[in-house]
Amino acid sequence: IRDIASTTRSGIKDLRSETKNKIEAKREETKTRVEEAKQKAKEKFGEAVQKSVGNITDALTKAVERLTNIADRIDGRITELAGEGRDMSNSTALLTEARNNISTAEAAVTAVGTTLSTALASTAPKAEMPKVRAAVKEAEYAIKTAKQSLQKTLDSLKTNRQ
């Protein structure tokens, strides 16, 4: 009976250690799969954010380009009206202010790209997203300010034409 009992005990010990080893192997395998899934999700997040912010940056850049084109057209109009002998000093000053605001907007749009690159390169990109959002808001505000400056310039042109 003692032989059978010791054999049974050793069999149980072997079974326990074997089961323990299997459980450890499963844990390691699960940890590996979870880490791979996390890495894959992080890459997908980075790609999605990059695409989204890239689209926003493209739209902001196009808006700045449109404002620059409008400023050029207004400048041509000021030159034309000045050639007719009208006093365009106020409009010229407003246009200079508008061009400065457009330059500020261009810098803000560039800052969005820089902030995005910094955020994606960081160890916790999700934590850096508020900075990217703030940079986008700042760029939008700068574009809005530039647009308002151009509108003032255009309004001054209209009053000088009358």
Short mmCIF file of N, CA and C in Angstrom, two decimals:
data_model
loop_
_atom_site.label_atom_id
_atom_site.label_comp_id
_atom_site.label_asym_id
_atom_site.label_seq_id
_atom_site.Cartn_x
_atom_site.Cartn_y
_atom_site.Cartn_z
N ILE A 1 0.83 -1.19 0.00
CA ILE A 1 0.00 0.00 0.00
C ILE A 1 0.87 1.25 0.00
N ARG A 2 1.96 1.20 0.78
CA ARG A 2 2.84 2.36 0.81
C ARG A 2 3.48 2.62 -0.54
N ASP A 3 3.81 1.57 -1.23
CA ASP A 3 4.39 1.74 -2.56
C ASP A 3 3.38 2.39 -3.50
N ILE A 4 2.16 1.92 -3.41
CA ILE A 4 1.11 2.47 -4.26
C ILE A 4 0.87 3.93 -3.89
N ALA A 5 0.85 4.24 -2.60
CA ALA A 5 0.62 5.60 -2.14
C ALA A 5 1.75 6.51 -2.58
N SER A 6 3.00 6.06 -2.46
CA SER A 6 4.13 6.90 -2.86
C SER A 6 4.16 7.08 -4.37
N THR A 7 3.76 6.04 -5.12
CA THR A 7 3.68 6.14 -6.56
C THR A 7 2.59 7.12 -6.96
N THR A 8 1.47 7.04 -6.26
CA THR A 8 0.36 7.95 -6.55
C THR A 8 0.77 9.39 -6.24
N ARG A 9 1.44 9.57 -5.09
CA ARG A 9 1.91 10.92 -4.74
C ARG A 9 2.88 11.46 -5.76
N SER A 10 3.81 10.63 -6.17
CA SER A 10 4.79 11.11 -7.15
C SER A 10 4.11 11.37 -8.49
N GLY A 11 3.12 10.53 -8.82
CA GLY A 11 2.35 10.76 -10.05
C GLY A 11 1.59 12.07 -9.98
N ILE A 12 1.01 12.35 -8.81
CA ILE A 12 0.27 13.60 -8.63
C ILE A 12 1.23 14.78 -8.71
N LYS A 13 2.41 14.66 -8.09
CA LYS A 13 3.41 15.74 -8.14
C LYS A 13 3.83 15.98 -9.59
N ASP A 14 4.06 14.90 -10.31
CA ASP A 14 4.45 15.02 -11.72
C ASP A 14 3.34 15.69 -12.53
N LEU A 15 2.13 15.26 -12.27
CA LEU A 15 0.98 15.83 -12.97
C LEU A 15 0.84 17.33 -12.65
N ARG A 16 1.01 17.66 -11.36
CA ARG A 16 0.94 19.07 -10.96
C ARG A 16 2.02 19.91 -11.63
N SER A 17 3.24 19.40 -11.60
CA SER A 17 4.34 20.18 -12.21
C SER A 17 4.14 20.28 -13.72
N GLU A 18 3.65 19.21 -14.32
CA GLU A 18 3.38 19.24 -15.76
C GLU A 18 2.28 20.26 -16.08
N THR A 19 1.21 20.26 -15.30
CA THR A 19 0.11 21.20 -15.48
C THR A 19 0.59 22.62 -15.24
N LYS A 20 1.42 22.78 -14.22
CA LYS A 20 1.97 24.11 -13.90
C LYS A 20 2.80 24.63 -15.08
N ASN A 21 3.60 23.77 -15.66
CA ASN A 21 4.41 24.15 -16.83
C ASN A 21 3.53 24.53 -18.02
N LYS A 22 2.46 23.77 -18.23
CA LYS A 22 1.54 24.08 -19.32
C LYS A 22 0.87 25.44 -19.10
N ILE A 23 0.47 25.70 -17.86
CA ILE A 23 -0.17 26.98 -17.53
C ILE A 23 0.81 28.13 -17.77
N GLU A 24 2.05 27.97 -17.34
CA GLU A 24 3.07 29.01 -17.56
C GLU A 24 3.30 29.25 -19.05
N ALA A 25 3.34 28.17 -19.82
CA ALA A 25 3.53 28.31 -21.26
C ALA A 25 2.36 29.07 -21.88
N LYS A 26 1.14 28.73 -21.44
CA LYS A 26 -0.05 29.44 -21.95
C LYS A 26 0.00 30.91 -21.57
N ARG A 27 0.41 31.23 -20.35
CA ARG A 27 0.52 32.62 -19.91
C ARG A 27 1.51 33.39 -20.78
N GLU A 28 2.64 32.81 -21.02
CA GLU A 28 3.65 33.46 -21.85
C GLU A 28 3.13 33.67 -23.27
N GLU A 29 2.47 32.66 -23.80
CA GLU A 29 1.90 32.77 -25.14
C GLU A 29 0.84 33.88 -25.19
N THR A 30 0.01 33.94 -24.16
CA THR A 30 -1.02 34.98 -24.10
C THR A 30 -0.39 36.36 -23.98
N LYS A 31 0.65 36.48 -23.14
CA LYS A 31 1.35 37.77 -23.00
C LYS A 31 1.92 38.21 -24.34
N THR A 32 2.50 37.29 -25.06
CA THR A 32 3.09 37.60 -26.36
C THR A 32 2.02 38.08 -27.34
N ARG A 33 0.88 37.37 -27.36
CA ARG A 33 -0.20 37.76 -28.27
C ARG A 33 -0.77 39.13 -27.90
N VAL A 34 -0.91 39.39 -26.60
CA VAL A 34 -1.42 40.69 -26.15
C VAL A 34 -0.46 41.81 -26.55
N GLU A 35 0.82 41.59 -26.36
CA GLU A 35 1.81 42.61 -26.74
C GLU A 35 1.79 42.86 -28.25
N GLU A 36 1.67 41.78 -29.03
CA GLU A 36 1.59 41.95 -30.49
C GLU A 36 0.34 42.73 -30.88
N ALA A 37 -0.78 42.42 -30.22
CA ALA A 37 -2.04 43.12 -30.51
C ALA A 37 -1.92 44.59 -30.12
N LYS A 38 -1.29 44.88 -28.99
CA LYS A 38 -1.09 46.27 -28.56
C LYS A 38 -0.23 47.03 -29.57
N GLN A 39 0.83 46.40 -30.02
CA GLN A 39 1.72 47.04 -30.99
C GLN A 39 0.99 47.31 -32.30
N LYS A 40 0.20 46.33 -32.74
CA LYS A 40 -0.56 46.48 -33.98
C LYS A 40 -1.58 47.60 -33.84
N ALA A 41 -2.26 47.67 -32.69
CA ALA A 41 -3.25 48.73 -32.44
C ALA A 41 -2.57 50.09 -32.40
N LYS A 42 -1.39 50.14 -31.82
CA LYS A 42 -0.65 51.41 -31.74
C LYS A 42 -0.27 51.89 -33.14
N GLU A 43 0.15 50.97 -33.98
CA GLU A 43 0.50 51.32 -35.36
C GLU A 43 -0.73 51.81 -36.12
N LYS A 44 -1.85 51.09 -35.96
CA LYS A 44 -3.08 51.50 -36.64
C LYS A 44 -3.54 52.85 -36.15
N PHE A 45 -3.43 53.09 -34.84
CA PHE A 45 -3.81 54.38 -34.27
C PHE A 45 -2.95 55.48 -34.88
N GLY A 46 -1.65 55.23 -34.94
CA GLY A 46 -0.72 56.22 -35.51
C GLY A 46 -1.05 56.53 -36.95
N GLU A 47 -1.35 55.49 -37.73
CA GLU A 47 -1.69 55.69 -39.13
C GLU A 47 -3.00 56.45 -39.29
N ALA A 48 -3.99 56.10 -38.48
CA ALA A 48 -5.29 56.76 -38.57
C ALA A 48 -5.18 58.23 -38.17
N VAL A 49 -4.45 58.49 -37.11
CA VAL A 49 -4.28 59.88 -36.66
C VAL A 49 -3.50 60.67 -37.70
N GLN A 50 -2.46 60.06 -38.23
CA GLN A 50 -1.65 60.74 -39.23
C GLN A 50 -2.48 61.08 -40.47
N LYS A 51 -3.32 60.16 -40.88
CA LYS A 51 -4.17 60.40 -42.05
C LYS A 51 -5.17 61.51 -41.75
N SER A 52 -5.80 61.44 -40.59
CA SER A 52 -6.80 62.43 -40.22
C SER A 52 -6.19 63.83 -40.09
N VAL A 53 -5.12 63.93 -39.35
CA VAL A 53 -4.47 65.23 -39.17
C VAL A 53 -3.84 65.69 -40.49
N GLY A 54 -3.40 64.75 -41.29
CA GLY A 54 -2.87 65.11 -42.62
C GLY A 54 -3.94 65.76 -43.48
N ASN A 55 -5.16 65.21 -43.43
CA ASN A 55 -6.27 65.81 -44.17
C ASN A 55 -6.59 67.20 -43.65
N ILE A 56 -6.58 67.35 -42.33
CA ILE A 56 -6.85 68.66 -41.73
C ILE A 56 -5.75 69.65 -42.13
N THR A 57 -4.51 69.21 -42.07
CA THR A 57 -3.38 70.07 -42.44
C THR A 57 -3.48 70.48 -43.90
N ASP A 58 -3.86 69.54 -44.76
CA ASP A 58 -4.02 69.87 -46.18
C ASP A 58 -5.10 70.93 -46.37
N ALA A 59 -6.20 70.77 -45.66
CA ALA A 59 -7.29 71.75 -45.78
C ALA A 59 -6.84 73.13 -45.28
N LEU A 60 -6.10 73.14 -44.18
CA LEU A 60 -5.61 74.41 -43.64
C LEU A 60 -4.61 75.06 -44.59
N THR A 61 -3.76 74.24 -45.18
CA THR A 61 -2.76 74.76 -46.13
C THR A 61 -3.46 75.35 -47.36
N LYS A 62 -4.48 74.66 -47.85
CA LYS A 62 -5.23 75.18 -49.00
C LYS A 62 -5.92 76.48 -48.65
N ALA A 63 -6.44 76.59 -47.43
CA ALA A 63 -7.09 77.83 -47.00
C ALA A 63 -6.08 78.98 -46.99
N VAL A 64 -4.88 78.71 -46.49
CA VAL A 64 -3.83 79.75 -46.47
C VAL A 64 -3.45 80.14 -47.90
N GLU A 65 -3.37 79.16 -48.79
CA GLU A 65 -3.04 79.46 -50.19
C GLU A 65 -4.13 80.32 -50.83
N ARG A 66 -5.40 80.00 -50.54
CA ARG A 66 -6.50 80.82 -51.08
C ARG A 66 -6.42 82.25 -50.56
N LEU A 67 -6.11 82.39 -49.28
CA LEU A 67 -5.99 83.74 -48.70
C LEU A 67 -4.83 84.50 -49.34
N THR A 68 -3.75 83.80 -49.62
CA THR A 68 -2.60 84.43 -50.28
C THR A 68 -2.99 84.90 -51.68
N ASN A 69 -3.73 84.06 -52.41
CA ASN A 69 -4.19 84.44 -53.75
C ASN A 69 -5.12 85.66 -53.70
N ILE A 70 -6.00 85.67 -52.71
CA ILE A 70 -6.91 86.81 -52.56
C ILE A 70 -6.11 88.07 -52.25
N ALA A 71 -5.11 87.94 -51.39
CA ALA A 71 -4.26 89.10 -51.05
C ALA A 71 -3.54 89.61 -52.29
N ASP A 72 -3.08 88.70 -53.14
CA ASP A 72 -2.41 89.12 -54.38
C ASP A 72 -3.39 89.87 -55.29
N ARG A 73 -4.61 89.37 -55.38
CA ARG A 73 -5.61 90.03 -56.23
C ARG A 73 -5.96 91.41 -55.67
N ILE A 74 -6.09 91.50 -54.35
CA ILE A 74 -6.37 92.80 -53.73
C ILE A 74 -5.20 93.75 -53.96
N ASP A 75 -3.99 93.25 -53.88
CA ASP A 75 -2.80 94.07 -54.12
C ASP A 75 -2.83 94.62 -55.54
N GLY A 76 -3.19 93.77 -56.49
CA GLY A 76 -3.31 94.22 -57.88
C GLY A 76 -4.38 95.30 -58.02
N ARG A 77 -5.46 95.15 -57.32
CA ARG A 77 -6.54 96.14 -57.37
C ARG A 77 -6.09 97.47 -56.76
N ILE A 78 -5.35 97.38 -55.63
CA ILE A 78 -4.82 98.60 -55.00
C ILE A 78 -3.88 99.32 -55.95
N THR A 79 -3.02 98.58 -56.63
CA THR A 79 -2.08 99.17 -57.58
C THR A 79 -2.84 99.84 -58.72
N GLU A 80 -3.88 99.17 -59.21
CA GLU A 80 -4.69 99.72 -60.29
C GLU A 80 -5.38 101.02 -59.87
N LEU A 81 -5.96 101.03 -58.68
CA LEU A 81 -6.65 102.23 -58.19
C LEU A 81 -5.66 103.35 -57.86
N ALA A 82 -4.49 102.99 -57.36
CA ALA A 82 -3.47 104.01 -57.09
C ALA A 82 -3.00 104.63 -58.40
N GLY A 83 -2.98 103.83 -59.46
CA GLY A 83 -2.61 104.34 -60.77
C GLY A 83 -3.62 105.35 -61.31
N GLU A 84 -4.84 105.26 -60.83
CA GLU A 84 -5.88 106.21 -61.23
C GLU A 84 -5.81 107.49 -60.40
N GLY A 85 -4.84 107.52 -59.45
CA GLY A 85 -4.65 108.72 -58.66
C GLY A 85 -5.39 108.73 -57.34
N ARG A 86 -5.91 107.61 -56.90
CA ARG A 86 -6.63 107.57 -55.62
C ARG A 86 -5.66 107.30 -54.48
N ASP A 87 -6.00 107.82 -53.29
CA ASP A 87 -5.17 107.61 -52.10
C ASP A 87 -5.45 106.21 -51.55
N MET A 88 -4.48 105.34 -51.63
CA MET A 88 -4.66 103.94 -51.21
C MET A 88 -3.79 103.61 -49.99
N SER A 89 -3.34 104.61 -49.24
CA SER A 89 -2.43 104.36 -48.11
C SER A 89 -3.10 103.52 -47.03
N ASN A 90 -4.36 103.79 -46.74
CA ASN A 90 -5.08 103.01 -45.72
C ASN A 90 -5.23 101.56 -46.17
N SER A 91 -5.61 101.35 -47.41
CA SER A 91 -5.77 99.98 -47.93
C SER A 91 -4.44 99.24 -47.96
N THR A 92 -3.37 99.96 -48.31
CA THR A 92 -2.04 99.34 -48.35
C THR A 92 -1.62 98.90 -46.95
N ALA A 93 -1.88 99.76 -45.96
CA ALA A 93 -1.53 99.40 -44.58
C ALA A 93 -2.34 98.18 -44.12
N LEU A 94 -3.63 98.15 -44.46
CA LEU A 94 -4.47 97.02 -44.08
C LEU A 94 -4.02 95.73 -44.78
N LEU A 95 -3.59 95.87 -46.04
CA LEU A 95 -3.10 94.70 -46.77
C LEU A 95 -1.81 94.17 -46.15
N THR A 96 -0.95 95.07 -45.72
CA THR A 96 0.29 94.65 -45.06
C THR A 96 -0.04 93.88 -43.78
N GLU A 97 -0.99 94.39 -43.03
CA GLU A 97 -1.43 93.70 -41.82
C GLU A 97 -2.01 92.32 -42.16
N ALA A 98 -2.79 92.26 -43.22
CA ALA A 98 -3.39 90.99 -43.64
C ALA A 98 -2.31 89.99 -44.06
N ARG A 99 -1.32 90.47 -44.79
CA ARG A 99 -0.22 89.57 -45.20
C ARG A 99 0.55 89.05 -43.97
N ASN A 100 0.73 89.91 -42.97
CA ASN A 100 1.38 89.45 -41.73
C ASN A 100 0.53 88.37 -41.05
N ASN A 101 -0.77 88.57 -41.05
CA ASN A 101 -1.66 87.56 -40.46
C ASN A 101 -1.63 86.26 -41.25
N ILE A 102 -1.50 86.37 -42.57
CA ILE A 102 -1.39 85.16 -43.40
C ILE A 102 -0.09 84.43 -43.08
N SER A 103 0.99 85.16 -42.89
CA SER A 103 2.27 84.53 -42.52
C SER A 103 2.15 83.83 -41.17
N THR A 104 1.45 84.46 -40.24
CA THR A 104 1.22 83.84 -38.93
C THR A 104 0.42 82.55 -39.10
N ALA A 105 -0.57 82.58 -39.97
CA ALA A 105 -1.38 81.39 -40.22
C ALA A 105 -0.54 80.28 -40.84
N GLU A 106 0.35 80.64 -41.76
CA GLU A 106 1.24 79.63 -42.37
C GLU A 106 2.12 78.99 -41.30
N ALA A 107 2.64 79.80 -40.40
CA ALA A 107 3.48 79.27 -39.32
C ALA A 107 2.66 78.36 -38.40
N ALA A 108 1.42 78.72 -38.15
CA ALA A 108 0.56 77.89 -37.29
C ALA A 108 0.26 76.55 -37.96
N VAL A 109 0.05 76.55 -39.27
CA VAL A 109 -0.20 75.29 -39.99
C VAL A 109 1.06 74.42 -39.96
N THR A 110 2.22 75.02 -40.10
CA THR A 110 3.48 74.27 -40.01
C THR A 110 3.63 73.68 -38.61
N ALA A 111 3.22 74.44 -37.60
CA ALA A 111 3.31 73.96 -36.22
C ALA A 111 2.43 72.73 -35.99
N VAL A 112 1.31 72.65 -36.70
CA VAL A 112 0.43 71.48 -36.58
C VAL A 112 1.20 70.23 -37.01
N GLY A 113 1.88 70.30 -38.14
CA GLY A 113 2.66 69.15 -38.62
C GLY A 113 3.77 68.77 -37.66
N THR A 114 4.45 69.77 -37.13
CA THR A 114 5.53 69.51 -36.18
C THR A 114 5.00 68.87 -34.90
N THR A 115 3.88 69.40 -34.42
CA THR A 115 3.28 68.85 -33.20
C THR A 115 2.83 67.41 -33.42
N LEU A 116 2.27 67.12 -34.59
CA LEU A 116 1.85 65.76 -34.90
C LEU A 116 3.04 64.81 -34.91
N SER A 117 4.12 65.22 -35.57
CA SER A 117 5.32 64.37 -35.63
C SER A 117 5.85 64.08 -34.24
N THR A 118 5.88 65.11 -33.40
CA THR A 118 6.36 64.94 -32.03
C THR A 118 5.45 63.99 -31.26
N ALA A 119 4.14 64.16 -31.45
CA ALA A 119 3.18 63.30 -30.73
C ALA A 119 3.31 61.84 -31.14
N LEU A 120 3.44 61.58 -32.42
CA LEU A 120 3.53 60.20 -32.89
C LEU A 120 4.86 59.56 -32.51
N ALA A 121 5.90 60.38 -32.35
CA ALA A 121 7.20 59.84 -31.97
C ALA A 121 7.30 59.57 -30.47
N SER A 122 6.38 60.13 -29.70
CA SER A 122 6.45 59.95 -28.25
C SER A 122 6.03 58.53 -27.85
N THR A 123 6.30 58.20 -26.61
CA THR A 123 5.97 56.85 -26.12
C THR A 123 4.48 56.69 -25.88
N ALA A 124 3.78 57.79 -25.62
CA ALA A 124 2.32 57.74 -25.39
C ALA A 124 1.63 58.74 -26.32
N PRO A 125 1.42 58.35 -27.59
CA PRO A 125 0.84 59.29 -28.55
C PRO A 125 -0.54 59.79 -28.17
N LYS A 126 -1.35 58.94 -27.53
CA LYS A 126 -2.70 59.37 -27.16
C LYS A 126 -2.66 60.52 -26.16
N ALA A 127 -1.68 60.52 -25.30
CA ALA A 127 -1.56 61.58 -24.30
C ALA A 127 -1.15 62.90 -24.94
N GLU A 128 -0.53 62.83 -26.11
CA GLU A 128 -0.06 64.03 -26.81
C GLU A 128 -1.11 64.63 -27.74
N MET A 129 -2.21 63.92 -27.96
CA MET A 129 -3.23 64.39 -28.90
C MET A 129 -3.86 65.73 -28.53
N PRO A 130 -4.05 66.03 -27.24
CA PRO A 130 -4.58 67.37 -26.93
C PRO A 130 -3.69 68.50 -27.45
N LYS A 131 -2.39 68.26 -27.48
CA LYS A 131 -1.47 69.28 -28.02
C LYS A 131 -1.70 69.45 -29.53
N VAL A 132 -1.94 68.35 -30.21
CA VAL A 132 -2.20 68.41 -31.65
C VAL A 132 -3.51 69.16 -31.90
N ARG A 133 -4.53 68.82 -31.11
CA ARG A 133 -5.83 69.50 -31.25
C ARG A 133 -5.68 71.00 -31.00
N ALA A 134 -4.90 71.36 -29.98
CA ALA A 134 -4.69 72.77 -29.67
C ALA A 134 -3.97 73.47 -30.81
N ALA A 135 -3.00 72.80 -31.43
CA ALA A 135 -2.28 73.39 -32.56
C ALA A 135 -3.22 73.59 -33.75
N VAL A 136 -4.12 72.64 -33.97
CA VAL A 136 -5.10 72.77 -35.07
C VAL A 136 -6.03 73.96 -34.79
N LYS A 137 -6.50 74.07 -33.56
CA LYS A 137 -7.39 75.18 -33.20
C LYS A 137 -6.67 76.52 -33.39
N GLU A 138 -5.40 76.57 -33.00
CA GLU A 138 -4.61 77.79 -33.15
C GLU A 138 -4.46 78.16 -34.63
N ALA A 139 -4.22 77.15 -35.47
CA ALA A 139 -4.08 77.40 -36.90
C ALA A 139 -5.41 77.89 -37.48
N GLU A 140 -6.51 77.27 -37.06
CA GLU A 140 -7.83 77.70 -37.54
C GLU A 140 -8.11 79.14 -37.14
N TYR A 141 -7.74 79.49 -35.91
CA TYR A 141 -7.96 80.86 -35.43
C TYR A 141 -7.09 81.85 -36.22
N ALA A 142 -5.85 81.47 -36.51
CA ALA A 142 -4.95 82.34 -37.27
C ALA A 142 -5.50 82.57 -38.68
N ILE A 143 -6.04 81.52 -39.28
CA ILE A 143 -6.63 81.65 -40.62
C ILE A 143 -7.85 82.55 -40.56
N LYS A 144 -8.66 82.39 -39.54
CA LYS A 144 -9.84 83.23 -39.38
C LYS A 144 -9.44 84.70 -39.23
N THR A 145 -8.40 84.96 -38.45
CA THR A 145 -7.91 86.32 -38.26
C THR A 145 -7.41 86.90 -39.58
N ALA A 146 -6.68 86.10 -40.35
CA ALA A 146 -6.17 86.56 -41.64
C ALA A 146 -7.33 86.86 -42.59
N LYS A 147 -8.34 86.03 -42.57
CA LYS A 147 -9.51 86.25 -43.43
C LYS A 147 -10.21 87.55 -43.05
N GLN A 148 -10.34 87.80 -41.75
CA GLN A 148 -10.97 89.04 -41.31
C GLN A 148 -10.15 90.26 -41.72
N SER A 149 -8.83 90.15 -41.66
CA SER A 149 -7.96 91.25 -42.09
C SER A 149 -8.14 91.53 -43.58
N LEU A 150 -8.22 90.45 -44.36
CA LEU A 150 -8.44 90.63 -45.79
C LEU A 150 -9.80 91.27 -46.05
N GLN A 151 -10.79 90.89 -45.27
CA GLN A 151 -12.13 91.48 -45.42
C GLN A 151 -12.09 92.97 -45.12
N LYS A 152 -11.35 93.38 -44.10
CA LYS A 152 -11.20 94.81 -43.79
C LYS A 152 -10.53 95.55 -44.95
N THR A 153 -9.51 94.92 -45.52
CA THR A 153 -8.81 95.52 -46.66
C THR A 153 -9.76 95.68 -47.82
N LEU A 154 -10.54 94.66 -48.09
CA LEU A 154 -11.50 94.69 -49.19
C LEU A 154 -12.56 95.77 -48.93
N ASP A 155 -13.03 95.88 -47.70
CA ASP A 155 -14.00 96.92 -47.37
C ASP A 155 -13.42 98.32 -47.57
N SER A 156 -12.13 98.49 -47.24
CA SER A 156 -11.50 99.80 -47.44
C SER A 156 -11.38 100.12 -48.93
N LEU A 157 -11.17 99.08 -49.74
CA LEU A 157 -11.12 99.27 -51.19
C LEU A 157 -12.48 99.74 -51.71
N LYS A 158 -13.53 99.13 -51.20
CA LYS A 158 -14.88 99.48 -51.65
C LYS A 158 -15.21 100.93 -51.31
N THR A 159 -14.78 101.39 -50.11
CA THR A 159 -15.05 102.78 -49.74
C THR A 159 -14.22 103.75 -50.57
N ASN A 160 -13.02 103.33 -50.97
CA ASN A 160 -12.18 104.20 -51.80
C ASN A 160 -12.64 104.26 -53.24
N ARG A 161 -13.37 103.26 -53.69
CA ARG A 161 -13.82 103.24 -55.08
C ARG A 161 -14.98 104.19 -55.29
N GLN A 162 -15.70 104.49 -54.24
CA GLN A 162 -16.90 105.33 -54.38
C GLN A 162 -16.58 106.78 -54.51
#
